[in-house]
XYZ file of C-alpha atoms in Angstrom:
696
model
C -8.845 30.400 -12.428
C -6.139 28.491 -10.295
C -3.908 29.832 -7.808
C -0.164 29.105 -8.609
C 0.588 26.962 -5.738
C -0.996 24.871 -3.112
C 0.979 23.777 0.028
C 0.021 20.784 1.726
C 1.295 21.798 5.520
C 2.362 18.559 6.971
C 2.844 18.719 10.687
C 6.535 18.822 11.718
C 7.453 18.586 7.984
C 9.548 22.121 7.485
C 6.186 24.009 6.505
C 7.158 27.085 8.391
C 10.268 27.649 6.600
C 8.251 27.251 3.172
C 5.516 29.561 3.972
C 8.359 31.917 4.525
C 9.472 31.596 1.288
C 6.218 31.846 0.125
C 5.613 35.040 1.700
C 8.664 36.442 0.522
C 8.293 35.372 -3.341
C 4.629 36.064 -3.707
C 4.882 39.640 -1.534
C 2.427 38.453 1.233
C -0.027 37.209 -1.031
C -0.373 33.521 0.203
C -3.762 32.710 1.445
C -3.674 30.418 4.678
C -7.495 28.153 4.468
C -8.657 25.780 7.483
C -10.787 24.426 9.076
C -12.791 25.702 12.784
C -11.053 22.080 14.607
C -7.359 21.253 14.595
C -8.645 17.654 13.274
C -11.210 18.547 10.980
C -9.945 17.293 7.298
C -10.883 19.805 4.828
C -12.753 18.639 1.343
C -11.049 20.296 -1.131
C -14.418 21.279 -2.854
C -15.265 23.600 -0.278
C -11.913 25.497 -0.545
C -12.944 25.699 -4.355
C -16.483 26.976 -3.586
C -14.835 29.760 -1.235
C -11.995 30.060 -4.174
C -14.685 31.019 -6.621
C -15.927 33.870 -4.709
C -12.922 35.738 -4.685
C -12.233 38.594 -7.175
C -9.227 37.747 -7.570
C -6.943 34.618 -6.743
C -4.261 34.470 -4.421
C -0.864 33.718 -5.776
C -0.194 30.610 -3.470
C -2.449 28.699 -0.567
C -1.387 27.042 2.353
C -3.215 24.575 4.710
C -2.585 22.097 7.241
C -6.156 20.397 6.562
C -7.080 20.255 3.207
C -7.423 16.941 1.028
C -5.417 16.723 -2.074
C -7.184 17.973 -4.773
C -7.267 16.092 -8.241
C -5.590 17.767 -11.206
C -7.009 21.015 -12.532
C -8.482 21.826 -8.983
C -7.357 25.002 -6.606
C -3.875 25.333 -7.817
C -1.156 24.636 -10.958
C 1.133 23.179 -8.698
C 0.396 20.978 -5.152
C 3.382 21.020 -3.168
C 4.033 19.092 -0.123
C 7.218 17.708 2.128
C 7.886 14.220 3.786
C 10.046 13.686 6.401
C 11.797 10.377 7.922
C 8.574 8.921 9.258
C 10.318 8.530 13.128
C 11.932 11.390 12.998
C 9.061 13.341 12.246
C 7.239 11.689 15.051
C 9.812 12.686 17.433
C 9.961 16.082 16.206
C 6.449 16.272 17.209
C 6.905 14.575 20.607
C 9.253 17.059 21.039
C 7.174 19.923 20.198
C 4.217 19.242 21.952
C 5.994 18.263 25.216
C 8.807 20.947 25.715
C 6.946 23.661 23.318
C 3.136 23.571 23.340
C 3.219 21.554 26.420
C -0.100 20.131 25.793
C 1.015 16.496 26.091
C 1.949 15.104 29.349
C 5.904 14.156 29.500
C 5.351 10.385 29.045
C 8.160 8.090 27.634
C 8.731 8.251 23.836
C 7.617 4.273 23.546
C 4.731 4.906 25.124
C 3.565 8.275 23.213
C 4.272 5.691 20.150
C 1.697 3.255 21.600
C -0.870 6.120 22.124
C -0.878 7.018 18.570
C -1.216 3.494 17.045
C -5.189 4.069 16.977
C -5.305 7.584 15.826
C -4.579 9.469 12.478
C -1.307 10.383 13.708
C -0.297 7.101 12.536
C 0.946 6.982 9.547
C -0.136 10.461 9.260
C 1.763 11.694 6.184
C 0.153 8.935 3.990
C -3.195 9.872 5.522
C -2.507 13.718 4.832
C -1.397 13.010 1.110
C -4.109 10.516 0.251
C -6.743 11.772 -2.022
C -10.532 11.035 -0.234
C -13.322 8.881 -1.529
C -16.931 9.129 -0.562
C -16.554 6.331 1.848
C -13.157 8.038 3.347
C -15.267 10.972 4.851
C -17.879 8.288 6.627
C -15.069 5.684 8.043
C -12.340 8.160 8.567
C -13.682 11.299 8.363
C -11.068 12.432 5.341
C -8.278 10.733 6.958
C -8.021 7.457 5.525
C -4.654 6.253 4.232
C -5.027 5.640 0.577
C -1.139 5.009 -0.472
C -2.568 3.423 -3.387
C -4.367 6.597 -4.584
C -1.039 8.452 -4.183
C 0.193 9.038 -7.794
C 3.760 10.647 -7.194
C 3.961 10.805 -11.091
C 1.322 13.503 -11.587
C 2.555 16.753 -13.122
C 0.503 18.636 -10.906
C 1.973 17.303 -7.623
C 5.638 17.923 -6.543
C 6.723 16.114 -3.142
C 9.812 17.105 -1.388
C 11.827 15.950 1.143
C 12.632 17.929 4.442
C 15.988 15.333 5.147
C 16.695 16.975 1.393
C 15.266 20.188 1.510
C 18.046 22.297 -0.521
C 17.739 19.544 -3.387
C 13.976 19.798 -3.182
C 13.887 23.467 -3.293
C 16.186 23.333 -6.478
C 13.684 20.652 -8.305
C 10.795 22.624 -7.201
C 12.205 26.251 -8.831
C 12.806 24.126 -11.924
C 9.316 22.860 -11.994
C 7.954 26.141 -11.543
C 10.215 27.534 -14.329
C 9.258 24.954 -16.189
C 5.495 25.660 -15.876
C 5.870 29.372 -16.680
C 5.802 30.469 -12.663
C 8.976 31.082 -11.639
C 9.669 31.409 -7.889
C 12.977 32.482 -5.903
C 12.292 30.065 -2.739
C 15.526 30.797 -1.038
C 15.104 30.943 3.120
C 17.961 32.315 5.496
C 17.550 29.687 7.820
C 14.980 27.044 8.930
C 11.983 28.480 10.850
C 10.009 26.993 13.882
C 12.355 23.924 14.662
C 12.726 22.598 17.863
C 16.229 20.964 19.369
C 16.362 17.302 19.786
C 16.449 15.610 23.242
C 16.980 12.323 24.436
C 14.651 9.408 23.933
C 14.486 5.970 24.212
C 14.939 4.622 20.693
C 12.215 3.315 19.005
C 13.758 0.397 15.935
C 11.575 0.776 12.848
C 11.077 -2.997 12.076
C 9.735 -3.691 15.563
C 5.872 -4.144 15.582
C 5.289 -0.805 17.238
C 7.671 1.195 14.717
C 5.980 -0.596 11.870
C 2.649 -0.202 13.399
C 2.936 3.919 13.033
C 5.446 4.869 10.101
C 5.063 1.780 7.699
C 3.044 3.103 5.392
C 4.414 6.464 5.480
C 7.749 4.807 5.256
C 7.125 3.279 1.943
C 5.783 6.640 0.752
C 8.731 8.047 1.708
C 11.196 6.014 -0.478
C 8.613 6.531 -3.255
C 8.859 10.060 -2.851
C 12.639 9.614 -2.772
C 12.894 8.129 -5.801
C 10.829 10.351 -7.843
C 12.870 12.999 -6.747
C 15.798 11.685 -7.988
C 14.244 11.174 -11.272
C 13.488 15.219 -11.120
C 17.138 16.198 -10.170
C 18.283 13.981 -13.222
C 16.347 16.426 -15.449
C 17.500 19.597 -13.976
C 19.789 20.947 -16.315
C 23.304 22.477 -15.003
C 22.262 21.016 -11.424
C 25.538 21.663 -9.547
C 25.168 25.277 -10.495
C 21.888 25.869 -9.914
C 22.623 24.189 -6.024
C 25.592 26.303 -5.694
C 22.930 29.200 -6.500
C 20.806 28.441 -3.916
C 23.322 28.637 -1.225
C 24.811 32.145 -2.020
C 20.688 33.367 -2.304
C 20.538 31.781 0.977
C 23.633 33.142 2.428
C 22.672 36.640 1.300
C 19.229 36.126 3.026
C 21.111 35.572 6.229
C 23.300 38.411 5.870
C 20.751 40.942 5.077
C 17.216 39.569 6.592
C 14.134 40.809 4.870
C 10.699 41.816 6.893
C 9.225 38.422 5.910
C 6.686 37.252 8.489
C 3.839 34.547 8.865
C 0.450 35.409 9.210
C -0.990 34.895 12.583
C -4.205 32.736 13.119
C -5.972 35.545 13.225
C -5.707 36.465 9.439
C -6.218 32.780 8.330
C -9.545 31.964 6.754
C -11.566 28.874 8.387
C -14.442 27.640 6.477
C -17.149 26.115 7.990
C -17.669 22.308 8.058
C -20.875 21.073 6.398
C -21.769 18.303 7.790
C -23.435 15.621 4.751
C -21.616 17.291 1.740
C -18.141 16.647 3.781
C -18.337 14.123 6.369
C -16.009 15.964 8.968
C -16.297 15.464 12.916
C -17.561 18.610 14.573
C -14.825 21.095 16.318
C -14.349 19.981 19.336
C -14.496 16.506 19.186
C -11.538 14.141 19.646
C -10.101 13.935 16.038
C -8.449 10.541 17.202
C -11.406 8.786 18.174
C -12.726 5.591 16.275
C -15.454 3.886 18.214
C -18.219 2.968 16.034
C -20.194 3.383 19.307
C -19.688 7.287 19.817
C -22.751 9.495 19.302
C -20.807 11.387 16.107
C -19.971 8.057 14.161
C -23.607 6.507 14.856
C -25.129 9.761 13.505
C -22.626 9.920 10.274
C -23.085 6.129 9.072
C -26.466 5.760 9.646
C -27.159 8.915 7.352
C -25.064 7.105 5.054
C -26.572 3.987 5.162
C -30.239 5.421 5.674
C -31.151 3.841 9.228
C -30.025 3.122 12.637
C -30.952 -0.463 13.828
C -32.205 -0.957 17.654
C -29.257 -3.170 18.260
C -26.191 -1.606 16.296
C -25.539 0.152 13.242
C -27.324 -0.086 9.881
C -25.039 -0.375 7.119
C -25.277 -1.062 3.488
C -22.797 -3.825 1.713
C -20.602 -0.788 0.386
C -20.124 0.447 3.865
C -19.724 -3.220 5.306
C -16.875 -3.638 2.722
C -14.731 -0.296 3.285
C -11.124 -1.118 4.059
C -10.214 -0.306 7.818
C -6.089 0.018 6.582
C -5.149 0.570 3.263
C -6.844 -2.738 1.387
C -6.501 -4.518 4.838
C -9.594 -5.468 7.014
C -12.850 -5.189 5.760
C -15.405 -2.973 8.139
C -17.846 -5.840 8.802
C -14.784 -8.270 9.546
C -13.904 -6.165 12.313
C -17.171 -5.921 13.511
C -17.683 -9.454 13.630
C -14.396 -10.254 15.043
C -15.093 -7.843 17.876
C -18.626 -9.162 18.608
C -20.381 -5.821 17.949
C -23.889 -5.833 16.761
C -24.844 -4.381 13.364
C -27.741 -4.958 10.859
C -27.452 -4.961 6.856
C -29.489 -2.755 4.948
C -30.268 -5.023 1.932
C -33.087 -3.805 -0.325
C -36.228 -3.290 1.762
C -35.030 -5.755 4.156
C -33.234 -4.507 7.591
C -31.267 -7.774 8.716
C -29.442 -8.082 11.931
C -26.466 -9.974 12.373
C -26.576 -13.070 14.323
C -23.423 -15.232 13.561
C -20.697 -15.884 11.091
C -18.966 -19.222 10.002
C -15.710 -19.303 8.009
C -16.252 -21.908 5.674
C -12.975 -23.116 3.536
C -13.012 -20.677 1.315
C -16.092 -17.892 2.222
C -17.160 -16.427 5.272
C -21.157 -17.706 5.288
C -22.814 -14.878 7.869
C -26.210 -15.341 9.005
C -28.676 -12.823 9.489
C -32.077 -12.500 11.293
C -34.540 -10.446 9.568
C -36.183 -7.446 11.336
C -39.919 -8.016 12.006
C -40.538 -11.738 10.773
C -37.284 -12.980 12.510
C -36.622 -15.540 9.369
C -33.546 -16.492 9.331
C -30.917 -15.739 6.055
C -27.429 -16.448 5.034
C -25.071 -14.141 2.843
C -21.884 -15.690 1.477
C -18.717 -13.596 1.082
C -16.670 -13.656 -2.265
C -13.506 -15.594 -1.905
C -9.743 -14.716 -0.859
C -8.856 -13.072 -3.691
C -11.458 -10.082 -3.062
C -10.264 -9.884 0.426
C -13.560 -11.975 1.115
C -15.802 -9.083 0.161
C -19.602 -9.072 0.523
C -21.486 -9.372 -2.457
C -25.155 -8.691 -3.073
C -26.089 -11.565 -3.889
C -29.187 -13.860 -3.387
C -29.747 -14.761 0.211
C -30.209 -18.478 1.109
C -31.754 -20.033 4.274
C -29.845 -19.847 7.427
C -28.547 -22.527 9.459
C -30.061 -21.561 12.775
C -27.670 -22.281 15.225
C -28.513 -19.369 17.857
C -26.489 -16.192 17.910
C -23.371 -14.835 19.149
C -23.432 -13.381 22.433
C -22.822 -9.502 22.659
C -19.258 -8.910 22.810
C -18.224 -12.563 22.186
C -15.124 -12.190 19.460
C -15.044 -14.352 16.694
C -12.218 -17.006 15.897
C -10.356 -16.055 12.996
C -9.327 -18.700 10.486
C -6.154 -18.360 8.285
C -3.979 -20.636 6.282
C -4.718 -20.365 2.666
C -3.115 -23.361 0.890
C -0.908 -21.028 -1.829
C 1.305 -18.929 -0.210
C 0.747 -16.104 -2.443
C -2.978 -15.651 -1.411
C -1.789 -16.055 2.631
C 0.413 -13.444 2.219
C -1.528 -10.946 -0.093
C -5.083 -11.964 0.981
C -4.772 -12.831 4.896
C -1.445 -11.879 6.688
C -1.643 -8.251 6.459
C -5.133 -7.918 7.928
C -4.301 -10.417 11.050
C -1.163 -8.109 11.870
C -3.535 -5.400 11.938
C -5.951 -7.156 14.205
C -3.404 -8.134 16.608
C -1.899 -4.782 17.305
C -5.076 -4.318 19.392
C -4.349 -7.651 21.794
C -4.938 -10.963 21.956
C -6.707 -12.844 18.948
C -8.022 -16.914 18.802
C -6.389 -18.401 15.557
C -7.176 -21.479 13.800
C -4.425 -21.903 10.706
C -5.485 -24.509 8.185
C -1.866 -24.544 6.148
C 1.452 -23.260 6.802
C 2.637 -22.476 3.811
C 5.773 -19.876 5.176
C 4.534 -18.934 8.118
C 3.716 -20.267 11.567
C 1.229 -17.414 13.019
C 1.053 -18.719 16.591
C 4.936 -17.295 16.729
C 3.099 -13.845 16.429
C 2.555 -11.332 19.474
C -0.987 -12.013 20.602
C -2.088 -14.899 18.602
C -3.492 -17.982 20.617
C -3.667 -20.816 18.130
C -7.131 -23.110 18.513
C -7.874 -26.553 17.853
C -10.021 -26.689 14.031
C -12.734 -28.452 16.139
C -13.371 -25.013 18.074
C -15.062 -23.563 14.588
C -18.160 -26.079 15.143
C -18.606 -24.221 18.593
C -17.644 -20.562 17.937
C -18.469 -18.143 16.062
C -15.414 -17.684 13.172
C -14.718 -15.711 10.209
C -11.759 -15.170 7.656
C -10.046 -11.632 7.540
C -9.095 -10.107 4.305
C -6.931 -7.991 2.629
C -5.662 -7.575 -0.945
C -1.980 -5.900 -0.277
C 1.423 -7.279 0.390
C 3.265 -4.952 3.077
C 6.418 -4.230 4.618
C 5.435 -5.582 7.726
C 4.365 -9.024 5.776
C 7.560 -9.396 4.221
C 9.136 -9.015 7.693
C 7.627 -11.583 9.515
C 7.747 -14.036 7.223
C 11.203 -13.758 5.886
C 11.991 -13.546 9.483
C 10.378 -16.746 10.147
C 12.211 -18.483 6.960
C 15.319 -17.460 8.214
C 16.171 -14.565 5.138
C 17.336 -11.058 5.184
C 14.872 -8.498 3.747
C 17.650 -6.133 3.269
C 19.164 -5.941 -0.442
C 22.451 -8.009 -0.886
C 25.684 -6.695 -1.038
C 26.970 -8.526 -4.553
C 29.334 -11.260 -3.745
C 33.249 -11.104 -5.521
C 32.452 -14.487 -7.309
C 33.541 -14.038 -10.362
C 30.288 -13.533 -11.898
C 28.512 -10.313 -13.024
C 24.998 -10.134 -13.425
C 22.632 -12.546 -11.632
C 19.611 -13.372 -14.195
C 16.499 -15.514 -13.110
C 14.656 -17.455 -15.834
C 11.460 -18.929 -14.750
C 10.258 -22.277 -16.227
C 6.533 -22.881 -15.908
C 5.905 -26.354 -17.333
C 2.754 -27.765 -18.850
C -0.578 -26.551 -17.920
C -2.458 -23.448 -16.764
C -1.193 -20.356 -18.728
C 1.436 -22.776 -20.418
C 4.232 -21.173 -22.502
C 3.909 -23.506 -25.457
C 7.219 -22.777 -26.779
C 9.076 -22.350 -24.014
C 11.958 -24.901 -24.093
C 13.197 -23.463 -27.370
C 12.313 -19.308 -26.277
C 14.299 -19.897 -22.933
C 17.269 -21.878 -24.813
C 17.559 -19.130 -27.286
C 17.020 -16.046 -24.737
C 19.865 -17.509 -22.321
C 22.214 -18.459 -24.782
C 21.850 -14.230 -26.639
C 21.837 -13.284 -22.607
C 25.105 -15.230 -22.396
C 26.396 -13.178 -25.666
C 25.647 -9.836 -23.866
C 26.590 -10.366 -20.594
C 29.364 -13.127 -20.801
C 30.168 -13.059 -16.796
C 26.210 -13.539 -15.896
C 24.986 -16.149 -13.634
C 21.673 -17.510 -14.462
C 19.261 -19.007 -11.954
C 16.698 -21.485 -13.536
C 13.787 -21.270 -10.888
C 10.425 -23.361 -11.532
C 8.633 -25.280 -9.050
C 9.115 -23.961 -5.368
C 7.649 -26.430 -2.560
C 6.136 -24.920 0.631
C 6.411 -25.799 4.073
C 3.011 -27.548 3.863
C 3.410 -29.509 0.507
C 7.012 -31.299 0.406
C 5.956 -34.581 0.881
C 2.670 -34.203 -1.387
C 2.045 -36.393 -4.401
C 0.643 -33.955 -6.724
C 3.598 -31.334 -5.884
C 6.140 -34.047 -6.317
C 4.820 -34.585 -10.026
C 4.872 -30.939 -10.366
C 8.485 -30.487 -9.634
C 9.430 -33.612 -11.375
C 7.298 -32.332 -14.736
C 9.252 -28.659 -14.934
C 12.369 -30.629 -13.865
C 12.197 -32.597 -17.318
C 12.107 -28.928 -18.943
C 14.749 -27.285 -16.905
C 17.032 -30.370 -17.697
C 16.380 -29.959 -21.595
C 17.709 -26.324 -21.014
C 20.641 -27.349 -19.260
C 21.640 -29.711 -21.748
C 21.450 -27.091 -24.489
C 23.392 -24.340 -22.914
C 25.575 -26.153 -20.595
C 25.825 -26.176 -16.811
C 28.207 -23.247 -16.532
C 27.076 -20.497 -14.490
C 23.808 -21.962 -13.884
C 22.169 -22.586 -10.622
C 18.905 -24.741 -10.288
C 16.497 -23.478 -7.890
C 13.670 -25.581 -9.012
C 13.005 -28.192 -6.571
C 13.835 -26.350 -3.674
C 11.922 -25.606 -0.481
C 10.638 -21.585 -0.249
C 13.046 -20.410 2.869
C 16.271 -21.775 0.519
C 14.987 -20.893 -2.667
C 14.098 -17.081 -1.381
C 17.750 -16.850 -0.087
C 19.239 -17.447 -4.046
C 16.442 -15.670 -5.487
C 17.181 -12.096 -3.265
C 20.634 -11.964 -5.376
C 18.640 -11.347 -8.788
C 19.388 -8.491 -10.557
C 16.550 -9.193 -13.305
C 14.205 -12.066 -13.740
C 12.371 -13.037 -16.069
C 9.476 -15.501 -15.403
C 5.375 -15.969 -15.688
C 2.854 -14.484 -13.995
C 1.118 -15.425 -10.589
C 2.719 -17.444 -7.987
C 6.056 -17.559 -9.862
C 6.380 -14.125 -9.842
C 5.078 -13.205 -6.843
C 7.808 -15.204 -4.972
C 10.452 -12.687 -6.710
C 8.494 -9.229 -6.516
C 6.407 -9.372 -3.583
C 9.124 -10.359 -1.066
C 11.721 -8.462 -2.588
C 10.034 -5.544 -4.332
C 13.139 -3.492 -5.302
C 14.198 -6.641 -7.754
C 13.027 -5.276 -11.651
C 11.919 -7.814 -14.026
C 9.511 -8.971 -16.648
C 6.314 -10.907 -16.381
C 5.288 -13.413 -19.320
C 1.647 -13.530 -19.862
C -0.724 -13.951 -22.847
C -1.696 -10.994 -25.041
C -5.052 -9.765 -23.596
C -3.422 -6.576 -21.850
C 0.074 -7.941 -20.629
C 0.973 -4.234 -19.805
C -2.127 -4.233 -17.364
C -1.280 -7.801 -15.992
C 2.206 -6.547 -15.718
C 1.390 -3.387 -13.611
C -1.180 -5.494 -11.416
C 1.318 -7.504 -10.353
C 3.194 -4.756 -9.135
C 0.600 -2.250 -7.236
C -0.283 -5.231 -5.000
C 2.925 -4.998 -3.155
C 3.709 -1.544 -1.266
C 7.275 -0.493 -2.517
C 7.516 -2.810 -5.884
C 9.571 -1.508 -8.720
C 7.617 -1.388 -11.959
C 7.316 -4.847 -13.517
C 7.928 -5.075 -17.666
C 5.841 -6.839 -20.276
C 5.959 -8.198 -23.852
C 4.121 -6.391 -26.192
C 0.890 -8.101 -27.228
C 1.981 -8.131 -30.866
C 4.747 -10.722 -29.966
C 1.990 -12.992 -28.253
C -0.831 -15.407 -29.263
C -3.267 -17.734 -27.447
C -3.058 -21.211 -29.067
C -5.712 -22.666 -30.806
C -8.114 -24.893 -28.811
C -10.594 -27.331 -29.654
C -13.736 -26.199 -28.350
C -14.853 -27.875 -25.760
C -17.124 -27.453 -22.368
C -14.095 -26.854 -20.186
C -12.215 -24.848 -22.622
C -15.485 -22.250 -23.290
C -14.958 -21.681 -19.408
C -11.382 -21.170 -19.429
C -10.536 -17.696 -18.216
C -8.420 -15.957 -20.817
C -5.299 -15.209 -19.051
C -5.168 -18.757 -18.015
C -5.268 -20.026 -21.528
C -2.137 -21.272 -23.110
C -0.006 -19.256 -25.453
C 3.124 -18.867 -27.270
C 5.582 -16.261 -28.494
C 4.967 -15.761 -32.328
C 8.493 -14.069 -32.849
C 11.341 -15.226 -30.703
C 13.583 -13.303 -32.511
C 11.883 -9.959 -31.638
C 10.755 -10.944 -28.145
C 14.403 -11.550 -27.078
C 15.852 -8.276 -28.424
C 12.819 -6.873 -26.304
C 13.792 -8.612 -23.025
C 17.482 -7.565 -23.770
C 16.455 -3.948 -24.414
C 14.069 -3.832 -20.835
C 17.136 -5.986 -19.202
C 19.973 -3.412 -20.352
C 18.197 -0.446 -18.449
C 18.551 -2.362 -15.167
C 21.946 -4.181 -16.079
C 23.956 -1.978 -17.988
């Protein structure tokens, strides 16, 4: 038996106002469920266990601290409200300094700086993130996991404080359709604080991004989802007006509704071991690996506390410090902190790390025997994940001195790997102070321009411990710094009055890996058909784009020439009117044109990344082979925060080309094999249908 509604009460997110409505709508049958300490996260399983012991379920539950349960647990509908991130922080600042007076009256900017390392940074994302087992160990249930927040869940409703009345209209409609109708009108906002002057902190500064970036992304997603919900509310304007009439009636005759005092809340005990919460009274913002609680919790999870630091298994060492960015072992090595690896029966103490061209090679000393072994990480595409692979003999160069910071090696030769697998982790660590960096290639950004980065010569790699930092995400701050350096605006452009209608980008890959073998005739037919449907459309023909580091490389020039030949065939058949060729441009000028795209049709991989990862609001279609095209398109989307969905063709319109059996062909991954479109007419009709959803 489930409660009707679970309210995940975010601090300073209209929670008191919403609870007032719940108390009124349920006749006071609201259960307040918390943990003993203000920072103690409440595992939904503890709440579930408690609720099963009750004779009857409450109609509604509210909790500041419960983590988001999965579908089918606790309540039929989970409800939360988000607030514009900086406004929420400013409201918390006013509440803590003016009302509670628990914080010293410091300038707002200093208040933001104090938030960077605690759970209050990107708090709304942490609050709504489902928690995995490792998150209880590493972040005590407060890990930010935006990739796990599924706003399309039927049992999750996320409203917006800035659009509170619209949110209530949509929520009442949702509850009615679920057979749980409630009148959630309210008289006036409850528990608000008046705005006070504060020194402004722009959202797109490094400090502003550090404490709000994930929350801002989540807010935009929730705003889009709210619009989708409002679009299906029948007679929307009538229901908006009806809510205002009910509000006015409550203002004229306020009912005797009260929120329950803390003495009536249920506070469930913390169970260390089942739920890795920090004990009540401890600092919930502390993230010090050497504090007694964390050492105890981590050693309990990994099985042993080493003599000179934490003994951790590979899974724990691979845990992300931030959402899909900066692994735990990388932080330990970067800061020169002692730790040991528990690998089977071996206890291996960290001694040195060397960042090779494509991997981290970590040297360990076996406890007791003193023998040296090396463990290599995977490559950049996994964020340099450690794997349980055979150990190799050590290289015996001594040992890193305690507290000796490692050099960071960045600069993957492909810009997509740089922005996806390296840059966010670097931005994460430079928030905490100065970092010494060796950069191999400058593809799109010279990291020496970042605050707190000190560039070092490559020769230093032979004398100092070094490592690659890993990530598997393109974040708004990554786009901000790269586009700023390239001189490209990161804002959606305003359409120029140049006589053209929609701007459609068509990508030409050419021969080689993942080749579309009938590319030229298919794209000619596609452009000709699109011209008939959209006579005033402008077409961008994309292809090979030069990075900053390969403009004069012979291989790059040959690739650009090969793609140029195919583009010339297409232009010869379609004519030059309304066509702009982007292939052969450097990445800065190319992106300045690409940002005007309204819809794209291009190949998977780097060709899609330079559109969808830099300008995530642009919709488009990803061309790839027949094996799981929907999954491939989805993968391209989820690697980039805030990205819109990516379209794909049905697999029955695609087929791999037959390739003569050879040793090399046998080793080629299926997604890299050449393929063809089997029915161009149907495929083009499908593309136009998908594009029309965005182009009209």
